[in-house]
Every structure is written in structure tokens, then in C-alpha cells.
Coordinates of C-alpha atoms in Angstrom, one line a residue:
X536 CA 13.5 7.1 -67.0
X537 CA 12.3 5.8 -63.5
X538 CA 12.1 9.1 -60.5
X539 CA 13.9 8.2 -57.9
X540 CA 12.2 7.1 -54.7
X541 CA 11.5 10.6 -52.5
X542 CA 11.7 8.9 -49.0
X543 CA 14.5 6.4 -49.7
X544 CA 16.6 8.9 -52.2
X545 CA 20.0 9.5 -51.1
X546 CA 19.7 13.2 -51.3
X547 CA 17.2 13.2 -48.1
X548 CA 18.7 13.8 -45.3
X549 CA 19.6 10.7 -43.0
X550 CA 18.0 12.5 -39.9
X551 CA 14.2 13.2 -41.9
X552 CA 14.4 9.9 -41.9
X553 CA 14.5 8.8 -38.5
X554 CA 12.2 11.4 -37.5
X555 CA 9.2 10.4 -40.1
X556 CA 9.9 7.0 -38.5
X557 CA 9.6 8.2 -35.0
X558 CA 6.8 10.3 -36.1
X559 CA 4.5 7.4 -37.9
X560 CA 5.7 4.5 -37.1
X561 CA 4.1 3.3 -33.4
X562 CA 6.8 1.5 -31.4
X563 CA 6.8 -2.3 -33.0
X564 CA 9.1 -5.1 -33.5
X565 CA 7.3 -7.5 -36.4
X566 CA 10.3 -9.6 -36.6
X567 CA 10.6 -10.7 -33.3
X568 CA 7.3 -11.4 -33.6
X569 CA 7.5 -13.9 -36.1
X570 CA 10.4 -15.7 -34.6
X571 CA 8.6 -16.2 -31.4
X572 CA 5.1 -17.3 -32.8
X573 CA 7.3 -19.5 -35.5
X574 CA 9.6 -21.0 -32.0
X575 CA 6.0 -21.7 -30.5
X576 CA 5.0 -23.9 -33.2
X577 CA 8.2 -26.3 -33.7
X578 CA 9.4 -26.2 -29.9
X579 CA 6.7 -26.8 -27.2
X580 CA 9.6 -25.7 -24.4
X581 CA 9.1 -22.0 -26.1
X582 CA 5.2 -22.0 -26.1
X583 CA 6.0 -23.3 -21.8
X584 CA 8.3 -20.2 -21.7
X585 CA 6.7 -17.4 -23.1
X586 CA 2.6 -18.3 -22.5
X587 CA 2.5 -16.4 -19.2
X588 CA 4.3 -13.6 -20.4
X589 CA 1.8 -12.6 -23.7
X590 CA -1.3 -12.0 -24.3
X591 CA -2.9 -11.5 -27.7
X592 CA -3.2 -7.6 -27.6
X593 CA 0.5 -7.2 -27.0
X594 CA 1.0 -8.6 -31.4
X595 CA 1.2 -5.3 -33.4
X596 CA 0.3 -7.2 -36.5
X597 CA -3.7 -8.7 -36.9
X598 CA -2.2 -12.3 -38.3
X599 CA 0.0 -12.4 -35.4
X600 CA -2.6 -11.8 -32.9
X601 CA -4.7 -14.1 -34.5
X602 CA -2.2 -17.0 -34.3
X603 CA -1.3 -16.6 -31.0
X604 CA -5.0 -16.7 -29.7
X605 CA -4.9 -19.9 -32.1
X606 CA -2.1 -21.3 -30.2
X607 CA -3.8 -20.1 -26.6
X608 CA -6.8 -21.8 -27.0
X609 CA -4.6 -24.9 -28.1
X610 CA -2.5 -24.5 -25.3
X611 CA -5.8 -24.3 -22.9
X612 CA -7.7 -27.3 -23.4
X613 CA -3.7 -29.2 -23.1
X614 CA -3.7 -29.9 -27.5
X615 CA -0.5 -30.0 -28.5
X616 CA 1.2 -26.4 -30.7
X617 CA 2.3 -27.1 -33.8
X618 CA 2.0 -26.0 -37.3
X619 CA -0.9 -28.9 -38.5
X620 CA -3.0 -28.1 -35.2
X621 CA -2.9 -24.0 -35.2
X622 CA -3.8 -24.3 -39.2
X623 CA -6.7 -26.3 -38.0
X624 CA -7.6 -24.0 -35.7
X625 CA -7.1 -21.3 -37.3
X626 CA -9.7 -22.7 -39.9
X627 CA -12.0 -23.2 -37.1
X628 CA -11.9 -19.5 -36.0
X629 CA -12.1 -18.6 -39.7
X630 CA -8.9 -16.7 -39.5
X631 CA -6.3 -19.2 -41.5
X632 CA -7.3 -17.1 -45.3
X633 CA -6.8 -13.5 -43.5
X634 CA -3.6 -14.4 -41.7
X635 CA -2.0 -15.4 -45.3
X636 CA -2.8 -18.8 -45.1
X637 CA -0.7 -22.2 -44.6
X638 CA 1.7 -20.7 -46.6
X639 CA 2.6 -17.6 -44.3
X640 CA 2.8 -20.0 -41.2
X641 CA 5.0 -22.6 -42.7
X642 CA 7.3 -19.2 -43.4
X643 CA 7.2 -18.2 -40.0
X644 CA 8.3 -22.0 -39.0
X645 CA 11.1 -21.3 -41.5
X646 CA 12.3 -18.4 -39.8
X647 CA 13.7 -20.0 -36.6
X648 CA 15.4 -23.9 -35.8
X649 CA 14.7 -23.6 -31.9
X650 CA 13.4 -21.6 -29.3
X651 CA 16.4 -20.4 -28.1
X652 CA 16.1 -17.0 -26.2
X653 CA 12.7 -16.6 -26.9
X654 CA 12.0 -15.5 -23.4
X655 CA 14.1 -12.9 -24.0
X656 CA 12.6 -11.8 -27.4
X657 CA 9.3 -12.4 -26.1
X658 CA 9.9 -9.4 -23.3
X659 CA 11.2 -6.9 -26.0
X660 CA 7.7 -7.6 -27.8
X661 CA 6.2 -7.2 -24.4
X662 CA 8.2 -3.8 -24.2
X663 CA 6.6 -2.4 -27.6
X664 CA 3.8 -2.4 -26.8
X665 CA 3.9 -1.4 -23.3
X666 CA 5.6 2.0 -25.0
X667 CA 2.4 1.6 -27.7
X668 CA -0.3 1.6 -24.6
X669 CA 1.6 5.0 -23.0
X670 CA 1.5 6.6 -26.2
X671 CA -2.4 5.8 -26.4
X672 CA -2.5 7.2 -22.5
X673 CA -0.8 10.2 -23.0
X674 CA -2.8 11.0 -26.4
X675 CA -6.0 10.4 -24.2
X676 CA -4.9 12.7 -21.5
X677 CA -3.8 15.4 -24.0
X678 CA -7.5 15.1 -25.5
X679 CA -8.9 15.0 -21.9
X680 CA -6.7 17.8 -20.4
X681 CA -8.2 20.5 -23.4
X682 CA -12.0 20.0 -22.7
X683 CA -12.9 22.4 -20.6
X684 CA -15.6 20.6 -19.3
X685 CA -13.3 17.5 -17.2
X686 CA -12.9 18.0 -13.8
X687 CA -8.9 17.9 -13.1
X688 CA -9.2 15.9 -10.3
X689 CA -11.1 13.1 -12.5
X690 CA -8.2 13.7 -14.9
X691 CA -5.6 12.9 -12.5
X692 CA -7.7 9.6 -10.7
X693 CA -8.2 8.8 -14.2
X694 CA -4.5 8.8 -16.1
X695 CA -3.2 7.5 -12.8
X696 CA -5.7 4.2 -13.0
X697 CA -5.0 3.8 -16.7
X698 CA -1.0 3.7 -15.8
X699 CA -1.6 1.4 -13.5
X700 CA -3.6 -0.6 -15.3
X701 CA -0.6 -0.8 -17.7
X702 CA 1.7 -1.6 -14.6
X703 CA -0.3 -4.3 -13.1
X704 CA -1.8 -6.1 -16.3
X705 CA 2.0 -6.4 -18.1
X706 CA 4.7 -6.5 -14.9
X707 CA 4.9 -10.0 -14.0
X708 CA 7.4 -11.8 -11.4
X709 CA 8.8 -15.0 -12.4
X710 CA 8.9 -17.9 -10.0
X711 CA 12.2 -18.3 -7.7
X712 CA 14.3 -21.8 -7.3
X713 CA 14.0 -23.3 -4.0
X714 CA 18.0 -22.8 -3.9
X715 CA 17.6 -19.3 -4.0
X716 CA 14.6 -19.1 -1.9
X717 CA 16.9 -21.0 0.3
X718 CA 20.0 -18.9 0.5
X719 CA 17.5 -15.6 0.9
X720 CA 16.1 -17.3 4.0
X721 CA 19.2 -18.1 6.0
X722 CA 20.6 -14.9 5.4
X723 CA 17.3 -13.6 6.6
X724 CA 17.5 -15.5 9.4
X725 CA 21.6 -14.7 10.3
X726 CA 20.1 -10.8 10.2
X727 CA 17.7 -11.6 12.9
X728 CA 20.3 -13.7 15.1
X729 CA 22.3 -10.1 14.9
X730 CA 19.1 -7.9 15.9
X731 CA 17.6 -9.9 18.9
X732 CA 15.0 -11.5 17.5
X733 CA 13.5 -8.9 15.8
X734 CA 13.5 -9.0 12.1
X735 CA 11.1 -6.1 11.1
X736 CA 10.6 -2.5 12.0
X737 CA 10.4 -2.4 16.2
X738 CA 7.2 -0.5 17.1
X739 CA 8.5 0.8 20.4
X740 CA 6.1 -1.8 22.3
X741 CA 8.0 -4.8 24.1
X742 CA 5.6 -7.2 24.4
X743 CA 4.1 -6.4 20.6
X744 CA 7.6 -6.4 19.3
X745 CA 8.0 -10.1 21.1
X746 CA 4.6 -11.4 19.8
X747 CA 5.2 -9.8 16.3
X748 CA 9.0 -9.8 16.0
X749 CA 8.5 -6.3 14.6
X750 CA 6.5 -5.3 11.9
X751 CA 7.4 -7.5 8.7
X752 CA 7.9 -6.1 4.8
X753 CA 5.0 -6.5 3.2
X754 CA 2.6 -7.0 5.6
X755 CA -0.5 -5.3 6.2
X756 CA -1.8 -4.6 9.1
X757 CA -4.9 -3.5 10.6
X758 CA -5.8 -1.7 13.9
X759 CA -9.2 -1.2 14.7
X760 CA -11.1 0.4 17.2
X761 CA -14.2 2.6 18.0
X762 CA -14.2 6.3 18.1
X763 CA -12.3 7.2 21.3
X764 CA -10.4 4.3 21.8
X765 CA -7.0 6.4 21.0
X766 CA -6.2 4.8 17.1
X767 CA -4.3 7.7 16.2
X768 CA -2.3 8.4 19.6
X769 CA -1.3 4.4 18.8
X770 CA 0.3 5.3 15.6
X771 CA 1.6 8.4 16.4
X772 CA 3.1 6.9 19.1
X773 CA 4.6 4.2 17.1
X774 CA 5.6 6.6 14.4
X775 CA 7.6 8.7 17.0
X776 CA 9.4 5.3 18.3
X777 CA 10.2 3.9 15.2
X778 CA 11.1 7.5 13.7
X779 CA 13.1 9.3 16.8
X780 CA 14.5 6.2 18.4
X781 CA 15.3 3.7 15.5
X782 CA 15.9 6.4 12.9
X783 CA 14.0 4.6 10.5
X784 CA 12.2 6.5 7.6
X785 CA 8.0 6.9 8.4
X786 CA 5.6 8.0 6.2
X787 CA 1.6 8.8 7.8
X788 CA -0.9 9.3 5.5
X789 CA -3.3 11.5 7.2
X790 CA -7.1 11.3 5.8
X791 CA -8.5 13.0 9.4
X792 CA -6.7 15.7 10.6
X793 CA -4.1 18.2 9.4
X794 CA 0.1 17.2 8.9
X795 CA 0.3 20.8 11.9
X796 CA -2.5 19.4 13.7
X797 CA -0.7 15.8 14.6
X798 CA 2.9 17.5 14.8
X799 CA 1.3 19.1 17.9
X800 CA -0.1 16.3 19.1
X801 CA 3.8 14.7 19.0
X802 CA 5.1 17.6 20.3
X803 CA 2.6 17.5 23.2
X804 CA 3.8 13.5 23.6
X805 CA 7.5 14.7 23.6
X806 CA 7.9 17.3 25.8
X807 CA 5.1 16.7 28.5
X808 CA 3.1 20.0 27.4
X809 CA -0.2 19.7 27.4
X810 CA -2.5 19.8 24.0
X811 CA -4.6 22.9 25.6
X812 CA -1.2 25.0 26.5
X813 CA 0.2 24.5 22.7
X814 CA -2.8 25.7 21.5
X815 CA -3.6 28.8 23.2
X816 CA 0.9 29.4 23.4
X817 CA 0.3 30.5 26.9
X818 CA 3.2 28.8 28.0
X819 CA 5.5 29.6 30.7
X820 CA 9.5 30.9 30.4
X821 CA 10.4 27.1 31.7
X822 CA 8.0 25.9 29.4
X823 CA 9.0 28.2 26.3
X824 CA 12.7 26.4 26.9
X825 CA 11.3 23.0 27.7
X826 CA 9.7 23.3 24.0
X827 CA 12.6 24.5 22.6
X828 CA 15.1 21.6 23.5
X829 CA 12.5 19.0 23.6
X830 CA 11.4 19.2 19.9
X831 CA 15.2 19.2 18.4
X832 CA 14.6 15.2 17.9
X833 CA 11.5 15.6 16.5
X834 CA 12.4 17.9 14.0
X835 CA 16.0 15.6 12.7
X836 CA 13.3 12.5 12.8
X837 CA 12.5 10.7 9.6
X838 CA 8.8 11.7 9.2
X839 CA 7.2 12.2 6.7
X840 CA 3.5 13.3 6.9
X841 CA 0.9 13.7 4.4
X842 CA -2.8 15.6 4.8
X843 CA -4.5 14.9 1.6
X844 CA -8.0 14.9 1.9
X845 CA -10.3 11.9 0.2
X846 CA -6.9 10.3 -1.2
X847 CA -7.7 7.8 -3.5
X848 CA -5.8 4.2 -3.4
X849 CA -4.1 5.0 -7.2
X850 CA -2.6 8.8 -5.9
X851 CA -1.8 7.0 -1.9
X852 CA -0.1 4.6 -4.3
X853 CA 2.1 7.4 -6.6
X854 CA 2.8 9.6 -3.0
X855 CA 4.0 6.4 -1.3
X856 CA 6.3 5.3 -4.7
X857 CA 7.8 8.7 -4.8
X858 CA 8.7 8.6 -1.0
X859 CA 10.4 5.0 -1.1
X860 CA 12.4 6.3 -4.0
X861 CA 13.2 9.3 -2.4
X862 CA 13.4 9.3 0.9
X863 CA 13.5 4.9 1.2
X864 CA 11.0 4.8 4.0
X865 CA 10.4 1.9 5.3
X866 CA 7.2 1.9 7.1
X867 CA 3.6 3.0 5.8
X868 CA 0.6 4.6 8.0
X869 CA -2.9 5.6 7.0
X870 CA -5.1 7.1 9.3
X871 CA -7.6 5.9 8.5
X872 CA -9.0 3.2 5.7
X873 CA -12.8 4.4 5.5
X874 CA -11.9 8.1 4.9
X875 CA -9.9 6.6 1.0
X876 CA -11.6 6.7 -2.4
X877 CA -11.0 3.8 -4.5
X878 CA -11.2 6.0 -7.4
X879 CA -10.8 5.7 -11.0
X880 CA -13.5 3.5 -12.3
X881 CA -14.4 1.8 -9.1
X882 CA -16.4 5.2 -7.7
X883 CA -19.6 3.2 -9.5
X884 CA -19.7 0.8 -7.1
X885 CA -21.0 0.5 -4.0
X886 CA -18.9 1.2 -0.7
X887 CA -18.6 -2.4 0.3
X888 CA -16.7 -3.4 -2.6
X889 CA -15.1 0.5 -2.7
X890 CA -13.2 -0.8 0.6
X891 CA -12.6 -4.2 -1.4
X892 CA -10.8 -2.6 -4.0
X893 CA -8.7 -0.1 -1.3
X894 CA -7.7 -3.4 1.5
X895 CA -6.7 -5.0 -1.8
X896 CA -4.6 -2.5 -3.1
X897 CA -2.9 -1.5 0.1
X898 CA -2.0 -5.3 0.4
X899 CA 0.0 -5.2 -3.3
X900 CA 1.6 -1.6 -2.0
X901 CA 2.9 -3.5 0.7
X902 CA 4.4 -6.0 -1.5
X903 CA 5.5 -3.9 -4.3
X904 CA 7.7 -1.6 -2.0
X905 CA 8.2 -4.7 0.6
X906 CA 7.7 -2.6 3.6
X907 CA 4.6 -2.8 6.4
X908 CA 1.7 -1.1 5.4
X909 CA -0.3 -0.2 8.7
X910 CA -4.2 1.1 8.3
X911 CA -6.4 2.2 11.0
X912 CA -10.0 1.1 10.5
X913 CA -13.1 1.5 12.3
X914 CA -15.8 -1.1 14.3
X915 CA -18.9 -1.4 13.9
X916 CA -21.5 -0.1 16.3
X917 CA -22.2 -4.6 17.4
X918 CA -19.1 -3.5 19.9
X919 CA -21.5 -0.9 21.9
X920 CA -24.7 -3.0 21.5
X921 CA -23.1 -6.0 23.4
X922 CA -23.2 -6.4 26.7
X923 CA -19.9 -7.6 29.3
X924 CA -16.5 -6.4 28.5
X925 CA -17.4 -4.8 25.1
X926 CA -13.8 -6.1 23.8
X927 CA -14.1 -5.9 20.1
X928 CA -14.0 -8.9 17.8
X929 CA -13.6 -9.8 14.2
X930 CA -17.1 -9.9 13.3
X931 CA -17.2 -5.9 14.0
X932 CA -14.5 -5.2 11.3
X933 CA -16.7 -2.1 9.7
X934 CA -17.9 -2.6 5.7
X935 CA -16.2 -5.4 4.2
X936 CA -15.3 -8.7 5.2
X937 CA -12.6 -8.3 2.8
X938 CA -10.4 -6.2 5.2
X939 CA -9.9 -8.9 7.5
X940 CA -9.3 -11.7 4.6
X941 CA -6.2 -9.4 3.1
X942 CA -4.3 -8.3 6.2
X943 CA -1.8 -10.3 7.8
X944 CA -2.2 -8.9 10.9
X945 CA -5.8 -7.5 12.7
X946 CA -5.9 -5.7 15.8
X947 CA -8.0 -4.5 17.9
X948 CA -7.6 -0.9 20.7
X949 CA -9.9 -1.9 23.8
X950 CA -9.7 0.9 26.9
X951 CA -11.9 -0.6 29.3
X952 CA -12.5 2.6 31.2
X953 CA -14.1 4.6 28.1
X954 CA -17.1 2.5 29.0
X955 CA -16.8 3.3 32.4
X956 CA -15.6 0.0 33.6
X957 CA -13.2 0.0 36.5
X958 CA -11.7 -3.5 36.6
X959 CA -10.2 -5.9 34.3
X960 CA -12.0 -9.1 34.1
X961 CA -9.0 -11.1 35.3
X962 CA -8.5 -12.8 38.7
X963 CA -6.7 -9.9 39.9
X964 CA -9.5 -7.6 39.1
X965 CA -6.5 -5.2 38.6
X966 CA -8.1 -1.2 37.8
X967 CA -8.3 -0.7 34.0
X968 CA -7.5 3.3 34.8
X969 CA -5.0 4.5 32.7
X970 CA -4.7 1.2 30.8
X971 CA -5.1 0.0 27.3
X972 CA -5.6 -3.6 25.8
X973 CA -3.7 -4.1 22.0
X974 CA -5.8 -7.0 20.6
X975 CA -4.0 -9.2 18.4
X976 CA -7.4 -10.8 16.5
X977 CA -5.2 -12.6 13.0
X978 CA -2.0 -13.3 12.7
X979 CA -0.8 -15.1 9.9
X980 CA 2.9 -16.1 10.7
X981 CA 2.6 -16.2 14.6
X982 CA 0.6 -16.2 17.1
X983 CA -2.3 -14.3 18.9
X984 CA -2.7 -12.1 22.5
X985 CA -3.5 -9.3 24.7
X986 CA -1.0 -6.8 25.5
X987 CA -1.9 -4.5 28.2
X988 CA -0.4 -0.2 27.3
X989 CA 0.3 2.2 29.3
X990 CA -2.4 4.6 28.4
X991 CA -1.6 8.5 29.5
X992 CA -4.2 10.5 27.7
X993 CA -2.9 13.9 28.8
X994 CA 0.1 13.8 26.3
X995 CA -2.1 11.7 23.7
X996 CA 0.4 9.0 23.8
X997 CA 0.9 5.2 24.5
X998 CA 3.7 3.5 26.6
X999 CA 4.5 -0.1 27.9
X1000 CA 3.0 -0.7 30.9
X1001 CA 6.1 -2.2 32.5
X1002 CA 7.6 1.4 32.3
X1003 CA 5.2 1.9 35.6
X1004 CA 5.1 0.1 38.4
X1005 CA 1.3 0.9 38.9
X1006 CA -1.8 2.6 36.9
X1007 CA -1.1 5.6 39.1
X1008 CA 2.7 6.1 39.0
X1009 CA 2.6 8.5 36.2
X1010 CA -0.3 10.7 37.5
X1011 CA 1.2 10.7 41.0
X1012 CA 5.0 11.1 39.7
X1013 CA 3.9 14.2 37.9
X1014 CA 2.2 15.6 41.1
X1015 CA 4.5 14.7 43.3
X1016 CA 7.9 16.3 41.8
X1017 CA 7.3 20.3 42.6
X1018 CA 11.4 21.0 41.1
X1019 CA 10.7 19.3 37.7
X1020 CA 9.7 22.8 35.5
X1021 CA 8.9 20.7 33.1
X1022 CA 6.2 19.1 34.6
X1023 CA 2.6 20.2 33.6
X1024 CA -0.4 20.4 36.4
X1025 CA -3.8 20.0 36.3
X1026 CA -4.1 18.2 32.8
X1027 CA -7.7 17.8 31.4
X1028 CA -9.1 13.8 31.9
X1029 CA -8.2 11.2 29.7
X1030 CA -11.4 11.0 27.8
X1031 CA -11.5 14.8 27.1
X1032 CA -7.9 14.8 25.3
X1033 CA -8.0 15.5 22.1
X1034 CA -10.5 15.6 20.6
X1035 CA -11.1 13.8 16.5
X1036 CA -13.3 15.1 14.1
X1037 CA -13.8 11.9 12.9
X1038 CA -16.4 11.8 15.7
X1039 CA -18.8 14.2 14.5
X1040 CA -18.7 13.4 10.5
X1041 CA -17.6 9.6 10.1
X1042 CA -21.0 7.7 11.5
X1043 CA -24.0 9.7 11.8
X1044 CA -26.4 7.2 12.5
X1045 CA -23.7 6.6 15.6
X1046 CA -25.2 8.4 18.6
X1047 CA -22.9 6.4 20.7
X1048 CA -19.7 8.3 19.4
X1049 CA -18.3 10.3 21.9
X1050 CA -15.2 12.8 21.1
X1051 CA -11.9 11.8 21.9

């Protein structure tokens, strides 16, 4: 008398079942696999449907890989797919015997009579093994995560490059009908109408909101400068505008200085305090209550700050995921690009194509979440070497030429009177004090100028220059009114305001760096 099967017996439990199947079986679907390879070789339109969605490794089965990288190579060199020419190839490779032979593919041609959804069944197979590549990840980390001897950190830069990896190599976006494209665009366009003319995030600046028309999803843009020039009193400044006055969610990745450190610096921006008063807290009555009712915008704003030292593109990435999720911000700041890791498996390479890897990353960020990504960069030390106006150029971008090819949008800080120059070069001759030039260098959808700031480097901050009707309004205003308590005296030079650490650590064979 024949035993009864132990696995498929009916007195085993239904649910032992299903778990020795989730237990040994890797996530798989063979028969959609057959269907699709067996709609490739009878219906070209399938093999045009599904070619830019697979790749060989995706096949669970050997024979299936095999006959898809039969019908790839087919499909490359413009052969036409069909059951005669992927045996012959096939035969070529050596592979037609250990696949099963004409036989098993005139079965699989058997299986379907179009290609009908095979998109569809293609993505499912797509699916498995997706699951099949996090299952490998996870069982690496485990492995990883019990010898003693990784570094964490290398852990984490490492599991979060190999999900990626998954993510970028598999997630694929399809192309979009001009209709569509179309409709999208005129109701883009009916948006703007309703806003002014602005159709991104307003950065607070007039005459940069004019020339920019805001800062657009998915953009990235660069602003550049040498040490002292005032990068991160820009973006802060622009951070507080978009943040207090537009109420639209920020995030600022700081690299530099610490999340308390820049809060004071907005605070010393918003209530007219200087930077040396907040940090000793030898502050006034008048002062203690100017603080006080001053800061209560600040602290409803959308901000969002991050201090992570050395963050590496793949964890800037993960942070700046979990925010738009979250907290749906819709602007991105890193201060500043030189100070990021590419990490992962790009720390063997050398720092040129390190910042390669980072400008090109931070462009897909920007795309992925479809919000502006802004990155402060530095210059090169050509800006202090040249003679004249020392106004930066594109050429002085600092370590890869590759920054300027990916951004939309590369600008430049110039302060004339950092170098000790007292007059514009215009016909005016107008004094540079208290000024700022905002360099617009690229700009891929529009066009390119100079747009003169109000530069007041007590507070740390940037302003339009139309707010004042002269370089010295501000100074003398602030002198002048004796019943304003909330008015601060004798405030330390522009060019002693504070100060950057980035100046003493970032270039050391800089001796022309001067804090600021």
C-alpha cells in the first residue's frame, strides 16, 4: 500500500503549509514568466512593451533568463523575435539543450495567443523579484549587523546604497502623451495667472523672484561664493521669507554649523539684536521683551533644520524623503555641497568625481520629490588671484565641472566692499557699502542678471535694496531713532559679523580666507 504524501496529506494542517511556503519558497511567479517570454516570441508589440521594463536578472528560472537575454540581443542588433530566431540564438549562446530545448519554447508559445496585458504581467515579475533583492539585502545586513568588527556607520551608508540601488536600477517612469503633457501645462500656466507671475516658491527677493519667477520644482540650484561673501546669511534669509512669510514648509541641511547656532543667527535677523548680545544674554529689560514677542513667528514657522555632520548624499536623500512625507516641504537647502560624502561605494574615488556623484544625486532628489533643491558651493581661489572687480565667474566653480553642467540655475554672492572696493563699476560709480551683487551665471529656462541686495551684516541678513532709499538709510535710521527700544547701538562692522568655521578648516592651502 502507497504512504500518503507527508506535505500534501490532508491531515497537515492548511496553515504549515503556507508557512513552509513562505519559509522556502523565495518570492516568484514562474507562470507569468512563461506567458510573457512565450507573448514576446509570437507578438513583436509585447517584446515593444515590456523591453524597457526587464532585464535578464529579474527571471527567477535559469531557462527563462537565458531566453530573454536570447531575445535582448535579438531585439539589439533590430533581428526580428520569434520562436525560429531565439532557437537559433539560443544555439549560438550554447543555451537551447539546457533551457529544454525547441521543445520547451514551442510550449511556452503554446501558453498564450496574444500579448495582451503583458505590461501588466510583466511588472508583477518585476515585483518578485524586487521583494527577492530586499530579502538578499536584509539577509546581508543581518550577517553584517553581527560582526563585531563593521563600523555602524559603514553599515548604515552601506544598506542605504544597496536600497537604492534597488530603487533607481528597477523604478522606471513611462513616457507621457503630448495630450496630457498638454492639459498639465495649461493648468500650470492658469496657476501662475492666479499668483502674479510667480509659479515657484518666492524667495523674498523682488527682482530674483521677477528674473526667476520663483524657485521651480525640481530645480537645482547653486549659489556660490568665497568665504565671507555671506552664503549662509543668503539662505537663511531666504529660508525665513519663504518660511515666516509664505508659510511654506523648509528644510536646511546644515553640514557647517549647529541647527542652535543658525536659530540665533535668525533670531538675531528678526528681532534686530545683535549676534554678540544673544550670545553673552546680556540683554536689556526692553530687549528681554523685544526677544520675547519678536521670536513668536519664528517659532510657528515651517522650519525644519538638520545638523548632521559629513551627511552623505544616500542618508541627505532618506532625511529629505521622510520630511516630504511628513512634513510636505517644499523647498530643500544644503549648506554647503563640499562638506557631503558621496558615500557607499563611491568613498574610493577621488573627490572630483566624489562631488560628481553628490551634484548628480541632488539633481534626481530634486526631481523625485519635485521641489527646488538649493546647495551652496564654494569658488575657487582664481576669484582672489584676478585682478579688477574680482566678480566671480563660472570657471571658479570649485572641484568639478560637473556642478555647473547639472544645476539649472548657478549663482554667484559678489560684495564688492570685502575686497575693500568702494564703488561699483557702473557709470554712477554708486558706493558698494552695505551692498551685495546676486549673480545669476546659468539659467536654463530664462534669463541671466545682476541683482543688487541690501546687505546689513549686523543682523547677518539680506534685504532688497529698494526697501532703502540709500546704502546708509539703515545705518543712519537705527542711529537716528533714540524712542525705538528696540533698536541696538554700536553693532560690530559688517565684515566682523559672524563669523564661519568654514573659514579656518575648509581650504587650508587658502591664506586669503578671512572669517566672516
Amino acid at each position: 500500500m502507497e504512504k500518503p504524501n507527508p506535505i500534501v496529506g490532508r491531515k497537515i494542517d492548511k496553515t504549515t503549509i503556507i508557512n513552509l511556503e513562505r519559509g522556502k519558497i523565495p518570492p516568484q511567479s514562474v507562470d507569468l514568466e512563461e506567458v510573457v517570454l512565450g507573448a514576446m516570441m509570437i507578438d513583436k508589440k509585447g517584446v515593444d512593451e515590456v523591453i524597457d521594463i526587464l532585464h535578464p536578472e529579474v527571471f527567477y528560472k535559469d531557462a527563462h533568463r537565458f531566453i530573454y537575454e536570447a531575445i535582448f540581443k535579438l531585439f539589439e542588433t533590430s533581428e526580428p523575435v520569434d520562436l525560429l530566431t531565439v532557437s537559433t540564438q539560443l544555439r549560438r549562446d550554447g543555451r537551447l539543450e539546457s533551457i529544454g530545448g525547441d521543445f520547451y519554447l514551442i510550449k511556452l508559445t503554446q501558453k498564450v495567443a496574444s500579448s495582451a496585458h503583458i505590461e501588466f504581467h510583466a511588472r508583477i515579475i518585476l515585483q518578485k523579484y524586487i521583494q527577492r533583492s530586499l530579502i538578499k539585502i536584509s539577509n546581508e545586513i543581518i550577517e553584517e549587523a553581527y560582526d563585531d568588527g563593521t563600523d555602524v556607520f559603514d553599515l548604515l551608508d552601506n544598506a542605504e546604497s544597496k536600497l537604492y540601488d534597488v530603487t533607481q536600477g528597477n523604478l522606471k517612469r513611462s513616457a507621457e502623451t503630448a495630450q496630457n503633457l498638454v492639459i498639465q501645462a495649461k493648468k500650470r500656466i492658469e496657476e501662475i495667472a492666479n499668483k502674479e507671475g510667480l509659479s515657484g516658491i518666492p524667495s523674498g527677493f523682488d527682482k530674483v523672484d521677477k528674473l526667476t519667477s520663483g524657485w521651480q520644482p525640481s530645480d537645482l540650484v547653486i549659489i556660490a561664493a568665497r568665504p565671507g561673501m555671506g552664503k549662509t546669511a543668503l539662505v537663511l534669509s531666504m529660508a525665513r521669507n519663504i518660511a515666516v512669510n509664505a508659510d511654506v514648509p523648509v528644510a536646511f541641511f546644515s553640514l557647517e554649523m549647529s541647527s542652535v547656532q543658525l536659530i540665533t543667527r535668525l533670531i538675531s535677523s528678526e528681532t534686530g539684536l545683535s549676534s554678540e548680545k544673544l550670545r553673552t544674554g546680556r540683554l536689556e529689560k526692553h530687549e528681554w521683551e523685544q526677544l520675547n514677542v519678536k521670536v513668536k513667528a519664528l517659532e510657528k514657522a515651517p522650519l525644519f533644520i538638520d545638523d548632521t555632520p559629513s551627511l552623505s548624499i544616500f542618508d541627505l536623500r532618506a532625511k529629505a524623503r521622510r520630511l516630504s512625507s511628513q512634513h510636505k516641504i517644499k523647498l530643500i537647502i544644503i549648506d554647503y555641497l563640499q562638506l557631503m560624502t558621496a558615500g557607499g561605494s563611491q568613498k574610493g574615488g577621488n573627490r572630483e568625481q566624489e562631488i560628481s556623484t553628490i551634484s548628480r544625486n541632488l539633481k534626481a532628489l530634486a526631481k523625485e520629490l519635485d521641489v527646488p533643491v538649493i546647495a551652496l558651493s564654494q569658488l575657487s581661489r582664481a576669484v582672489e588671484t584676478r585682478g579688477g572687480s574680482k566678480r566671480p565667474i563660472l570657471s571658479d566653480l570649485r572641484e568639478s565641472g560637473a556642478i555647473e553642467q547639472d544645476a539649472d540655475i548657478v549663482s554667484f554672492i559678489y560684495r564688492p566692499e570685502y575686497y575693500k572696493i568702494d564703488e561699483w563699476d557702473d557709470e554712477e560709480r554708486t558706493p558698494t557699502q552695505g551692498q551685495a551683487e546676486f549673480i545669476v551665471a546659468k539659467h536654463r529656462n530664462g534669463g541671466l542678471d545682476n541683482i543688487r541686495l541690501k546687505f546689513i551684516g549686523q543682523l547677518g541678513k539680506f534685504d532688497n535694496l529698494d526697501d532703502f532709499d540709500s546704502p546708509f538709510e539703515f545705518q543712519s535710521k537705527m542711529n537716528a531713532d533714540e524712542e525705538n527700544p528696540f533698536l541696538t547701538k554700536n553693532l560690530p562692522d559688517a565684515n566682523q559679523a559672524f563669523g564661519s568655521s568654514m573659514n579656518d578648516t575648509l581650504d587650508p592651502e587658502d591664506d586669503n580666507d578671512v572669517p566672516f
